[in-house]
XYZ file of C-alpha atoms in Angstrom:
632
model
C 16.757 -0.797 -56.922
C 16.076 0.650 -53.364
C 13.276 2.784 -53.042
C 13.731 6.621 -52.424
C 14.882 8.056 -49.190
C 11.449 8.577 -47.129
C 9.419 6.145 -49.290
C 7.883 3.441 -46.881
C 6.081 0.250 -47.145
C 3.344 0.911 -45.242
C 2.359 -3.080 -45.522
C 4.669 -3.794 -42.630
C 3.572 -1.318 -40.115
C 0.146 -2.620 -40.965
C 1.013 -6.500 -40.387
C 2.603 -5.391 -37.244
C -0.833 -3.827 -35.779
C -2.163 -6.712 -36.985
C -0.019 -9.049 -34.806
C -0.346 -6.836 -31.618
C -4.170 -7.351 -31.906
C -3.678 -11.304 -32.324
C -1.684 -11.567 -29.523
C -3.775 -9.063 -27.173
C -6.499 -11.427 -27.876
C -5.241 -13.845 -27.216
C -4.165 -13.284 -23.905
C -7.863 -11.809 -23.554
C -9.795 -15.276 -24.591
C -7.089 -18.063 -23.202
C -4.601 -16.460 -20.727
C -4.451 -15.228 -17.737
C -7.534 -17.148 -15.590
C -9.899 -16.661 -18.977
C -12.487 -18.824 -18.654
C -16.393 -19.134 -18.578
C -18.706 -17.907 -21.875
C -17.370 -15.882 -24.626
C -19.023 -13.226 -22.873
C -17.497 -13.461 -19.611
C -14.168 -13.523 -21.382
C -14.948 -9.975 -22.567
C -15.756 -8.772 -19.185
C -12.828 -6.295 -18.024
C -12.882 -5.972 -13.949
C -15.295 -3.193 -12.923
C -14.769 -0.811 -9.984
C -17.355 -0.690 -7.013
C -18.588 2.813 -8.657
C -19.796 0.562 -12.047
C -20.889 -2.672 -10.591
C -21.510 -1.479 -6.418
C -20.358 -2.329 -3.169
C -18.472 -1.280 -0.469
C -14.880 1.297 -0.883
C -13.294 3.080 2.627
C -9.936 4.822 2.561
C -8.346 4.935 6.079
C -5.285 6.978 6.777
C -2.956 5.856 8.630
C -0.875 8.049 11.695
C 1.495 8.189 14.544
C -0.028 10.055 17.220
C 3.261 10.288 18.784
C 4.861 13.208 16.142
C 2.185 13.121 13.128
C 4.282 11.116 10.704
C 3.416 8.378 8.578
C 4.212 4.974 9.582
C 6.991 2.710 8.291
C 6.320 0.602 5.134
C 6.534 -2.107 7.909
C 4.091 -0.834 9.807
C 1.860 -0.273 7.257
C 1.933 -3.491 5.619
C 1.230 -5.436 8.899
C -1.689 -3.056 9.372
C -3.099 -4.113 5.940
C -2.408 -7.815 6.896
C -4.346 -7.515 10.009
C -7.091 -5.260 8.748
C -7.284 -8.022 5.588
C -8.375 -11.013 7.956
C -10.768 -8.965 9.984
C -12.199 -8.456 6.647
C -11.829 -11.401 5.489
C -13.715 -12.594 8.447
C -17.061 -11.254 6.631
C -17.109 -13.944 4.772
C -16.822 -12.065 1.624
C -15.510 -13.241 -1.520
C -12.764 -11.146 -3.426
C -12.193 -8.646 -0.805
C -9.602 -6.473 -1.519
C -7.153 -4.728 0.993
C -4.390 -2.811 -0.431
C -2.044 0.129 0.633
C -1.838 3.543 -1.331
C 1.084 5.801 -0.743
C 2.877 5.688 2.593
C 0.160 6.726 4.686
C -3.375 5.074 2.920
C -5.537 1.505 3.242
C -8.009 0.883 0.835
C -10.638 -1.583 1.305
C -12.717 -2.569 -1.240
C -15.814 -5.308 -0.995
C -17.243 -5.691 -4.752
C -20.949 -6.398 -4.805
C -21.229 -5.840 -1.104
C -22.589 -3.274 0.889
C -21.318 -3.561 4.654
C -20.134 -1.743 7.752
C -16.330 -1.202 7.423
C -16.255 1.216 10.650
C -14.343 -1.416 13.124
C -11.945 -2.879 10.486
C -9.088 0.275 10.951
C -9.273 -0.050 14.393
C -6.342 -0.611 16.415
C -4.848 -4.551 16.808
C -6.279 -6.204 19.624
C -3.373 -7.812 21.382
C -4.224 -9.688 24.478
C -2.136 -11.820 26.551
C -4.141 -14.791 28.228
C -3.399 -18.108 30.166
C -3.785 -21.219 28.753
C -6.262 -23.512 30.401
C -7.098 -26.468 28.167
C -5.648 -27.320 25.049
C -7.942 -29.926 22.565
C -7.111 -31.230 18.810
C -8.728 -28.561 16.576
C -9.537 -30.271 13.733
C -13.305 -30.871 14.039
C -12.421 -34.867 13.825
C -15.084 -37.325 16.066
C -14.624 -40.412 14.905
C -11.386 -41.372 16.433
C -11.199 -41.669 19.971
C -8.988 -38.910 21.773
C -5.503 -40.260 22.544
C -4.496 -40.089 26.652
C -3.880 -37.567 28.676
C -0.454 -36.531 27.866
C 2.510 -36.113 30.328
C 3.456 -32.570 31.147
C 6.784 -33.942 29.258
C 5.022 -35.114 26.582
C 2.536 -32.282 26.116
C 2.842 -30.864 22.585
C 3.179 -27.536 24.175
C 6.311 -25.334 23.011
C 9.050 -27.088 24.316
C 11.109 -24.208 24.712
C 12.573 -23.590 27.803
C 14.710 -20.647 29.878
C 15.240 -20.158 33.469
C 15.926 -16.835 34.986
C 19.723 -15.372 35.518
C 21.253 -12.958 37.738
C 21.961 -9.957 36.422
C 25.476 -9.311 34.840
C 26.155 -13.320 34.770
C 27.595 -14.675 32.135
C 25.075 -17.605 32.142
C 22.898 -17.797 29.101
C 19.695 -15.413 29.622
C 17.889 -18.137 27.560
C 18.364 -21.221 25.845
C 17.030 -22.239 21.848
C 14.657 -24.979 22.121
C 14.994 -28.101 19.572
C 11.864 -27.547 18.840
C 10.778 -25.574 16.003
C 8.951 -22.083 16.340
C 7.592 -21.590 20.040
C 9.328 -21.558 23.297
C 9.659 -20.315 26.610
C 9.309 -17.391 28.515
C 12.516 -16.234 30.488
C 13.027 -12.985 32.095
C 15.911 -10.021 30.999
C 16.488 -9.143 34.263
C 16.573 -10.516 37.717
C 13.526 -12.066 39.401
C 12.136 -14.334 42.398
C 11.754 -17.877 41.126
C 9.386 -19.099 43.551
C 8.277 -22.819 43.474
C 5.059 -24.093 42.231
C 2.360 -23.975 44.628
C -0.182 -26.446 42.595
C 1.224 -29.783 41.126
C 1.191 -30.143 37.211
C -0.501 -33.519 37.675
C -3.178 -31.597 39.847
C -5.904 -31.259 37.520
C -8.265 -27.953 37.940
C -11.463 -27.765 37.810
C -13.810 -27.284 34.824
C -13.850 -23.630 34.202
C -17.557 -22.475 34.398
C -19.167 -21.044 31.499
C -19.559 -17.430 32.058
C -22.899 -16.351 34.421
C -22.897 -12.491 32.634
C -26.079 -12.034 31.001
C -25.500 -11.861 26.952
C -27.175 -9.350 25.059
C -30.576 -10.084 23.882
C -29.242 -9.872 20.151
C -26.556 -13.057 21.085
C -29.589 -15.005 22.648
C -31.638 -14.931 19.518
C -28.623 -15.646 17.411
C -28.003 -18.834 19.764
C -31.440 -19.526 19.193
C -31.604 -19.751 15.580
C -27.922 -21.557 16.078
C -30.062 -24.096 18.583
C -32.755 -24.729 16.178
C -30.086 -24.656 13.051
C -28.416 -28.390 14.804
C -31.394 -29.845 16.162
C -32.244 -30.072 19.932
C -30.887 -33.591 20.108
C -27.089 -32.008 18.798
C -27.936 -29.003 21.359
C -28.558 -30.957 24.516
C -25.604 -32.918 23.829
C -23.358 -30.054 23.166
C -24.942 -28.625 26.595
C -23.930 -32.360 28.339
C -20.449 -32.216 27.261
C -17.803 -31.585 30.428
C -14.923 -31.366 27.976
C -13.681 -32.920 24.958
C -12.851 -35.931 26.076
C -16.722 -37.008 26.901
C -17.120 -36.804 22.914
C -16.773 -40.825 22.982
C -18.650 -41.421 26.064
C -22.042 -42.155 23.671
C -20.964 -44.280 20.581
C -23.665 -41.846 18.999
C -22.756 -38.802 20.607
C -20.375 -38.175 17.188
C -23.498 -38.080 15.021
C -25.058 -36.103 16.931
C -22.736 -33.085 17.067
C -21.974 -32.967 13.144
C -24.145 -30.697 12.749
C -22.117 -28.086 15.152
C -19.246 -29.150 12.312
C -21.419 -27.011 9.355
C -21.743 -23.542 11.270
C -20.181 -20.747 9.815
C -17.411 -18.914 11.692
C -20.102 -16.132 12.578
C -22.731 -19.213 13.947
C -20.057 -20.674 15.914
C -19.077 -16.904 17.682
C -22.158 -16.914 19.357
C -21.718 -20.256 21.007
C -20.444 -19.820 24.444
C -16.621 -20.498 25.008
C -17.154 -23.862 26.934
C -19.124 -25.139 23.861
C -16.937 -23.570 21.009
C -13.971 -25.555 23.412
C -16.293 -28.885 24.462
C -17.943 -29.833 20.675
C -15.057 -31.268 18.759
C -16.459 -31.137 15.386
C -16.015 -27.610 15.474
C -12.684 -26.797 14.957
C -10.060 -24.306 13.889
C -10.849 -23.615 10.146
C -14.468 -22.107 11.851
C -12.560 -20.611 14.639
C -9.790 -18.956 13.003
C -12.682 -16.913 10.376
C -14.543 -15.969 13.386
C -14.894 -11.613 13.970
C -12.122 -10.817 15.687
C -14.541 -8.756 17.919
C -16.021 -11.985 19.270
C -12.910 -12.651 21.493
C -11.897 -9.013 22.097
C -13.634 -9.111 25.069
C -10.394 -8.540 27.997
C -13.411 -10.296 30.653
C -14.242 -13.027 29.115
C -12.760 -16.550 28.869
C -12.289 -17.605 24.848
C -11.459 -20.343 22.601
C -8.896 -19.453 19.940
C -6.579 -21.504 17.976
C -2.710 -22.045 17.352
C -1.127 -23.201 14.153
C -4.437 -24.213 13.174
C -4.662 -27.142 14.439
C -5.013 -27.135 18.212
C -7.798 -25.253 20.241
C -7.274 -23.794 23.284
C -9.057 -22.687 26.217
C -8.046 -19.301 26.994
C -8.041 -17.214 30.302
C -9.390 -13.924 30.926
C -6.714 -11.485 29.479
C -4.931 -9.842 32.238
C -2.217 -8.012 29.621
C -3.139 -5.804 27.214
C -1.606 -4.413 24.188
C -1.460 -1.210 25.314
C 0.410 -2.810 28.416
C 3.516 -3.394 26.005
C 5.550 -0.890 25.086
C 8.213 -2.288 22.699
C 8.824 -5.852 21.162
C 12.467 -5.925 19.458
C 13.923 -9.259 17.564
C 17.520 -9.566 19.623
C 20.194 -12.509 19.777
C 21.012 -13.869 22.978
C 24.574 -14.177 24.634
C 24.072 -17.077 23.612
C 23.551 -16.129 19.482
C 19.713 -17.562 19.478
C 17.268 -15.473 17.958
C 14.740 -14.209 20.966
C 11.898 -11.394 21.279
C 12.645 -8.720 23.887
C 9.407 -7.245 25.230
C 9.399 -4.465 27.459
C 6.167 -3.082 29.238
C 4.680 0.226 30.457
C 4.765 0.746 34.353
C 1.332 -0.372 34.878
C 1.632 -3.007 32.427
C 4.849 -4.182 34.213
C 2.838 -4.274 37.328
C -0.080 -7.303 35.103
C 2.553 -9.082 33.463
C 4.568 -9.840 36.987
C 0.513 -10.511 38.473
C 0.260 -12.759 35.255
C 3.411 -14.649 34.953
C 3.352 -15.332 38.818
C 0.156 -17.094 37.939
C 1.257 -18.804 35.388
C 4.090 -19.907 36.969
C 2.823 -21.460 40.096
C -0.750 -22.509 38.247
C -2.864 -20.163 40.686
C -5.947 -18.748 40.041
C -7.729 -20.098 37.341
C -5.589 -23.466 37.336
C -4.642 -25.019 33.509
C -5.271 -28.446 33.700
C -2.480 -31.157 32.279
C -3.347 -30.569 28.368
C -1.785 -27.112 28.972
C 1.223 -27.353 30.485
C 4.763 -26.763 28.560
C 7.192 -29.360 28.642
C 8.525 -28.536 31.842
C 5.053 -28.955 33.728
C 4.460 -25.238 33.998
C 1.276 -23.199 32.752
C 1.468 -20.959 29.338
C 0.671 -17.964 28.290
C -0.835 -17.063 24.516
C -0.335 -14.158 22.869
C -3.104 -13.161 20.599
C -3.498 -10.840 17.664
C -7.413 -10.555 16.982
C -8.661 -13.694 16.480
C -4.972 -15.845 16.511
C -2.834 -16.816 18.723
C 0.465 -16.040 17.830
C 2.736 -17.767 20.487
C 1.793 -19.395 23.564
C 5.348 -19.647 25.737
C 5.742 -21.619 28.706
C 6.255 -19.328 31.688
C 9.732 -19.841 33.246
C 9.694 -17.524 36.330
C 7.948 -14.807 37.962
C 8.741 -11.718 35.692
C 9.658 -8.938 37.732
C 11.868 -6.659 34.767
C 12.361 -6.739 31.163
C 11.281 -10.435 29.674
C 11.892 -13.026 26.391
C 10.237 -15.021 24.353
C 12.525 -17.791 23.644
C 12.022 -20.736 20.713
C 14.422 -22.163 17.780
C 13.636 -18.778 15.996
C 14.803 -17.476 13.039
C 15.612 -13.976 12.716
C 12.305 -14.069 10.204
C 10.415 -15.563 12.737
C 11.796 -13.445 15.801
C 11.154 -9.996 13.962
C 7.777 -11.153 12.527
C 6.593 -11.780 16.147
C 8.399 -8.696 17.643
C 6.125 -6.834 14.771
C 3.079 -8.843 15.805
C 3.415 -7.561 19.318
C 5.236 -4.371 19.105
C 2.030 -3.413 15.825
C -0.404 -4.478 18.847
C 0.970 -1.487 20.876
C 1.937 0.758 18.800
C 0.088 4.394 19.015
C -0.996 3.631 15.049
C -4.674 5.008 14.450
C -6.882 5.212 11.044
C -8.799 7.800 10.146
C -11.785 7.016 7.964
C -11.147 9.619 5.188
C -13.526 8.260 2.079
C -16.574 5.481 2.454
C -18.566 5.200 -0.546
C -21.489 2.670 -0.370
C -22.650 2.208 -4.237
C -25.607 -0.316 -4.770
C -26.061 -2.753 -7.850
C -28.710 -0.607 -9.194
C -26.797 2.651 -9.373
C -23.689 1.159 -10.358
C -25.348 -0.075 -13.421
C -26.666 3.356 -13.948
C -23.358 4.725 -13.419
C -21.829 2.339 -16.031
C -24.546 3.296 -18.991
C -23.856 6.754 -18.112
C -19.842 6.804 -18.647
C -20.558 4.222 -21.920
C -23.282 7.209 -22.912
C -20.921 10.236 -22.832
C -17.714 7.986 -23.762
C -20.437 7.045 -27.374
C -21.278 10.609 -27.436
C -17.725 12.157 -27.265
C -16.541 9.553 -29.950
C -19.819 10.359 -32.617
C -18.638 14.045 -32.038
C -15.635 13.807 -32.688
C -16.243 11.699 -35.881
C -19.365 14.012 -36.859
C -16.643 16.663 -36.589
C -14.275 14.746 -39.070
C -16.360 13.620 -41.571
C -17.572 17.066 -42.105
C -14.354 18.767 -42.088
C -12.160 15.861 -43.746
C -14.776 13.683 -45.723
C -12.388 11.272 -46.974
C -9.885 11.638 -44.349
C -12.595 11.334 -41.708
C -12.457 7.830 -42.332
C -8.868 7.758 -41.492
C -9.850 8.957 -37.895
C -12.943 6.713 -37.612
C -10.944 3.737 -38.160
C -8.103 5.051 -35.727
C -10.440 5.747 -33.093
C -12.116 2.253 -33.611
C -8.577 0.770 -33.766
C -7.733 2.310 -30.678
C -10.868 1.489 -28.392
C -10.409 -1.881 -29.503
C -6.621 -1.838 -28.240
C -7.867 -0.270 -24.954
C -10.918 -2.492 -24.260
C -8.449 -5.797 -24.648
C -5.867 -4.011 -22.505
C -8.246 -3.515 -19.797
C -9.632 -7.206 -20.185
C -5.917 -8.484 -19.188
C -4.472 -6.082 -16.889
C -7.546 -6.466 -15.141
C -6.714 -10.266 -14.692
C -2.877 -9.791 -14.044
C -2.805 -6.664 -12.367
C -5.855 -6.571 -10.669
C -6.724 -3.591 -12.468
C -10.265 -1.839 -12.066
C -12.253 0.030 -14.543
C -14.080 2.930 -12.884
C -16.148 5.502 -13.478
C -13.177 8.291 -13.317
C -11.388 5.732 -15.436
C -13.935 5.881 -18.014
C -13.294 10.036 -17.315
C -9.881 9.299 -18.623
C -10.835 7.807 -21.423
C -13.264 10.068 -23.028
C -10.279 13.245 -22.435
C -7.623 10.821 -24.545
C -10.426 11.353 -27.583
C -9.731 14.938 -27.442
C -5.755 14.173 -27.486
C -6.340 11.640 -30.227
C -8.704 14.230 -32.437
C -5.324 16.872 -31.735
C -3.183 14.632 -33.428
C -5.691 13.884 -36.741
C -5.603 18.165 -36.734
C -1.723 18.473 -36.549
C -1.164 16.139 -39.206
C -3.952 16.953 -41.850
C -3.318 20.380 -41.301
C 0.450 20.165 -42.398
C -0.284 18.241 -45.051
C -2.409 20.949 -46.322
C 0.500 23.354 -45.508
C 2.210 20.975 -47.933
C 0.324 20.626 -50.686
C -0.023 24.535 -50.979
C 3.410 25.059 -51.336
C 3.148 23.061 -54.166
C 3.870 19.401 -53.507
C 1.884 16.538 -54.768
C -0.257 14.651 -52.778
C 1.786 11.621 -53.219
C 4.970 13.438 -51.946
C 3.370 15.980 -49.345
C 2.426 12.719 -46.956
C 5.918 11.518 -46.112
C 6.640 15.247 -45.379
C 4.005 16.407 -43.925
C 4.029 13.186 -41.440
C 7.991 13.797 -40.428
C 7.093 17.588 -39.647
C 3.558 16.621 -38.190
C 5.416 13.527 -35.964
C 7.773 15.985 -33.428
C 4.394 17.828 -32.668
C 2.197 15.287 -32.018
C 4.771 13.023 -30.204
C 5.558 15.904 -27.654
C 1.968 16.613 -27.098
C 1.079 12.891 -26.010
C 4.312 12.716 -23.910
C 3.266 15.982 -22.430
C -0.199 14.539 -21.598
C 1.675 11.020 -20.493
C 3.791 12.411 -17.861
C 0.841 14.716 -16.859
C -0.882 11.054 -16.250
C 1.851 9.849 -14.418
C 2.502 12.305 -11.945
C -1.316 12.504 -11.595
C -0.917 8.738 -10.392
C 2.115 9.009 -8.083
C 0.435 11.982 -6.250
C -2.956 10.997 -5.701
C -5.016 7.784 -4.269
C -8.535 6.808 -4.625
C -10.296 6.805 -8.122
C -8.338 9.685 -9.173
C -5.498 6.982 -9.546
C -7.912 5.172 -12.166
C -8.680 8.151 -14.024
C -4.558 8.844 -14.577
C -4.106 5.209 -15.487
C -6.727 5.030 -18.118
C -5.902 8.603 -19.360
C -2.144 7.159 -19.673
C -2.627 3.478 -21.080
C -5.268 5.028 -23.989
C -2.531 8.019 -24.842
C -0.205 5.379 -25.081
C -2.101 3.319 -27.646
C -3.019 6.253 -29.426
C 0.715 6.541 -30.452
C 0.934 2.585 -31.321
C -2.390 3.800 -33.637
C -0.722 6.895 -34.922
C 2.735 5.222 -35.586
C 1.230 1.305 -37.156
C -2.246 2.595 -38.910
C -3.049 6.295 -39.483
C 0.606 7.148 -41.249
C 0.516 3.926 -43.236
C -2.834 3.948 -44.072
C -2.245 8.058 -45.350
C 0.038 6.730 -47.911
C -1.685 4.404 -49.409
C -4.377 7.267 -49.755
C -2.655 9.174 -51.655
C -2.162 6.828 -54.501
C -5.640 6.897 -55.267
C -7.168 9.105 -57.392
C -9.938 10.173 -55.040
C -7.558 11.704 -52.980
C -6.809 14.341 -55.563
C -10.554 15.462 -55.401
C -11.114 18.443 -53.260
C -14.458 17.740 -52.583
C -13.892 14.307 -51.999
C -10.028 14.026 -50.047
C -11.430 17.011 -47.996
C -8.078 18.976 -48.361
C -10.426 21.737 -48.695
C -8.693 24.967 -51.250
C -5.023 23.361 -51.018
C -5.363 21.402 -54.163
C -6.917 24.305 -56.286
C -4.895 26.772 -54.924
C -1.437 24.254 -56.007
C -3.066 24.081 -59.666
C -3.502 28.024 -59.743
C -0.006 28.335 -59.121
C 1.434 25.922 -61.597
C -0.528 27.157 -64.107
C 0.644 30.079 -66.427
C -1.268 33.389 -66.659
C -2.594 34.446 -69.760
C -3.062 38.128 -69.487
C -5.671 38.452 -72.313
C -7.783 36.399 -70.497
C -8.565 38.850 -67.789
C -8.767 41.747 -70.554
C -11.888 39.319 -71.920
């Protein structure tokens, strides 16, 4: 026989909590990078407000009309501001971008000076002098001089065109990624005044005086490798004496374990000169290290070859748009146009380039068609390094076997580099260890407190069925706690102190519920229902009410979340993910657990069930009067 409309088997929502909390776990103990103790398994991931360290907000703005950059924009910023943080050396940095106008960088256990990360890109254009193997390798022997043909410079090439001709502007090299430089528009196309083969001269270090700060870092640096390592780094004309002394190689390993921030300090000849430093300690160095437009630096391409780099004479405030185009010829190229006075340094700097005046770039650097190069770099990496086809009078190209990827992520590179895009610092919060920790026993004080109210509260109004809300409100900190553990992991999601915030208001939705329900089931039972049958009725008229409260406070949580940025996101989020558990709680454990309740027999005692005057009222009214009885 089936059982009677409305009659459940509250076994089965029961076995289904059950298996939620079996799988939640786990995923908390054996998915999602668990590993460690038992005890760091339990660890969820705590903001910078709970544990310390370092949290700045930077907005994001065109100073051209006031709006907010492009989605493009912005997420090239965040790349770019991500390595110059990275470049700290700090471990689980975290850059991301909130809204369409916000950059939030976060350094866990760290407290450092954020100021120069949201600056703007430095984009510098610089000649190519020597080029070297960047690998930090000194026990082969270097391989000869190669052939301006042979030079593993880009290989593309272009030549300039009249305008209006219907000759190609530019032509796709067969090699992949980098080419040549070719101009838009016509130009002079002077010969080369200095021979390819003509080998310059050693650049000479720079004679400015360094800062006193530098000179006691290069100290330390000097006494760090040894004097022998020092003098020999100091003896070195270029790479290619590194095999001149058959122990010269053991004496500049040391040079090879300098960080990135060691090895900034160094001057450029010796960064260039010591091969066993190479490009994965040169690409990490501060970006602020080679910023300087004055002074001749050593940065890397591809990671894997280091060059010798020129005094910038283009900015990136010199460029004034960088668009991916196809040629007449249907090959992807990047069209760079340049302010007036930056049209005036590009001409001064391709002209250079082209005939090898000036600082001269020696036969390492030359493109395949024996003619100087010019790298583009982003902070601290070069992004392309074309071989200058002409003197650039107009409107120029960077031409290579691009893709339209490749040709519109270096159009972005360059075109982000001049861009009028600023950041205003709008929130730094510097939290140490110490008061984090205080912060976190604080939240876990008032989120105990709140809870031991609230169940104070029950137990003395519900007796027995204050036990159904201590269990649900165990139930459900359980469910949240394990939730926390893995989106933490997959997500990335942090626990912070306005998160905790969250979590303590969701008791006072939770304790809502427990009243809407108890208090139509006393409704019930004074109209004159049993116990037994007033549960299943009082839960279907109790369910509408409570289930359009927590979607009321749900969608307050979620608009909360899309509007704001900051920890105010965290507080939404935790307010949200415990209101939805709450339900899973009300829905799997409270109803079930009401109904088998009411088949026991304490839950017909008044004093006991803490339905209060509903059950004696219900037997006054069942019972008949006897009139005599009040006559007595």
């Amino acid at each position: 026989m089936a059982p009677p409309q409305g009659q459940m088997r509250p076994g089965r929502q029961l076995a289904v909590l059950g298996a939620i909390f079996v799988v939640l776990y786990l995923l908390v103990f054996f998915a999602g990078g668990a590993s460690g103790s038992f005890k760091d398994r339990l660890e969820p991931r705590l903001g910078l407000d709970l544990i310390g360290g370092t949290r700045v907000t930077l907005e994001a703005t065109n100073s051209v009309d006031g709006k907010p950059p492009t989605a493009e924009n912005l997420e090239e910023a965040r790349q770019i501001i991500e390595s110059r943080v990275n470049a700290f050396g700090v471990a689980e940095a975290e850059v991301v971008t909130e809204g369409n106008r916000n950059i939030v960088i976060s350094l866990p256990g760290e407290n450092r000076d954020l100021t120069d990360v949201g600056s703007a890109a430095e984009l510098r254009f610089r000649k190519v002098l020597k080029a070297a193997d960047g690998s930090g390798a000194v026990a082969a022997p270097p391989a000869a001089e190669p052939s301006p043909s042979g030079s593993p410079a880009p290989s593309g090439s272009a030549t300039p065109s009249p305008s209006g001709s219907d000759a190609p502007k530019a032509t796709a090299s067969p090699s992949g990624g980098q080419g040549g430089m070719a101009p838009a528009s016509p130009s002079a196309t002077p010969t080369p005044s200095a021979s390819a083969s003509a080998a310059a001269p050693t650049p000479s270090a720079s004679t400015e005086p360094v800062p006193a700060s530098i000179e006691e870092q290069r100290k330390a640096v000097e006494q760090k490798v040894g004097a022998a390592a020092w003098q020999a780094a100091n003896g070195l004309q270029g790479p290619a004496d590194r095999t001149a002394d058959p122990s010269l190689a053991d004496k500049l390993k040391p040079f090879g374990t300098l960080s990135p921030q060691e090895v900034a300090v160094l001057p450029a000849q010796m960064q260039f000169n010591v091969p066993t430093i190479g490009c994965a300690q040169l690409d990490k160095r501060p970006p602020a290290s080679i910023s300087d437009p004055k002074q001749q630096v050593v940065s890397c391409e591809d990671g894997v070859s280091k060059y010798l780099l020129d005094q910038a004479k283009v900015l990136g405030t010199d460029v004034s748009d960088a668009d991916a185009v196809l040629d007449q010829t249907n090959a992807w190229v990047v069209s760079l146009d340049f302010t007036g006075k930056g049209q005036g340094n590009w001409t001064a700097l391709t002209r250079e380039a082209f005939t090898n005046e000036g600082q001269a770039c020696d036969a390492t650097a030359l493109g395949q068609d024996g003619k100087c190069r010019v790298a583009v770099v982003l902070d601290n990496e070069i992004v392309s390094s074309p071989e200058i086809q002409g003197v650039l009078t107009g409107d120029s190209q960077i031409t290579g076997n691009f893709t339209q990827k490749d040709a519109s992520t270096l159009a972005g590179q360059l075109r982000y580099g001049a861009l009028p895009v600023t950041f205003e610092q709008q929130e730094a919060q510097n939290v140490t260890a110490t008061l984090g920790a205080s912060h976190l026993r604080a939240g876990l004080l008032a989120a105990g407190i709140g809870m031991l109210l609230v169940i104070i509260y029950a137990f003395f109004y519900y007796r027995l069925l204050g036990s159904v809300i201590f269990l649900s409100l165990i139930l459900s900190a359980l469910l949240v706690f394990g939730a926390l553990v893995v989106l933490g992991r997959q997500i990335g999601f942090t626990l912070t102190l306005a998160g905790i915030a969250g979590m303590i208001v969701s008791l006072g939705v939770a304790a809502d519920s427990f009243v809407i329900y108890f208090e139509r089931l006393k409704d019930e039972i004074r109209e004159g229902r049993s116990p037994r049958s007033a549960v299943p009725r009082a839960w279907i008229r109790a369910r509408r009410t409570i289930i359009s409260a927590n979607a009321i406070t749900l969608l307050s949580a979620v608009v909360l979340y899309v509007v704001s940025v900051g920890t105010v996101k965290g507080f939404a989020f935790a307010l949200g993910l415990a209101t939805v558990l709450d339900l899973v709680v009300v829905f799997l454990f409270r109803h079930p657990i009401m109904t088998m309740f009411a088949r026991t027999r304490a839950f017909l005692s008044p004093r006991v069930s803490g339905l209060g005057r509903a059950l004696p009222a219900r037997t006054q009214q069942t019972q008949p009067r006897n009139p005599r009885a009040k006559e007595a």
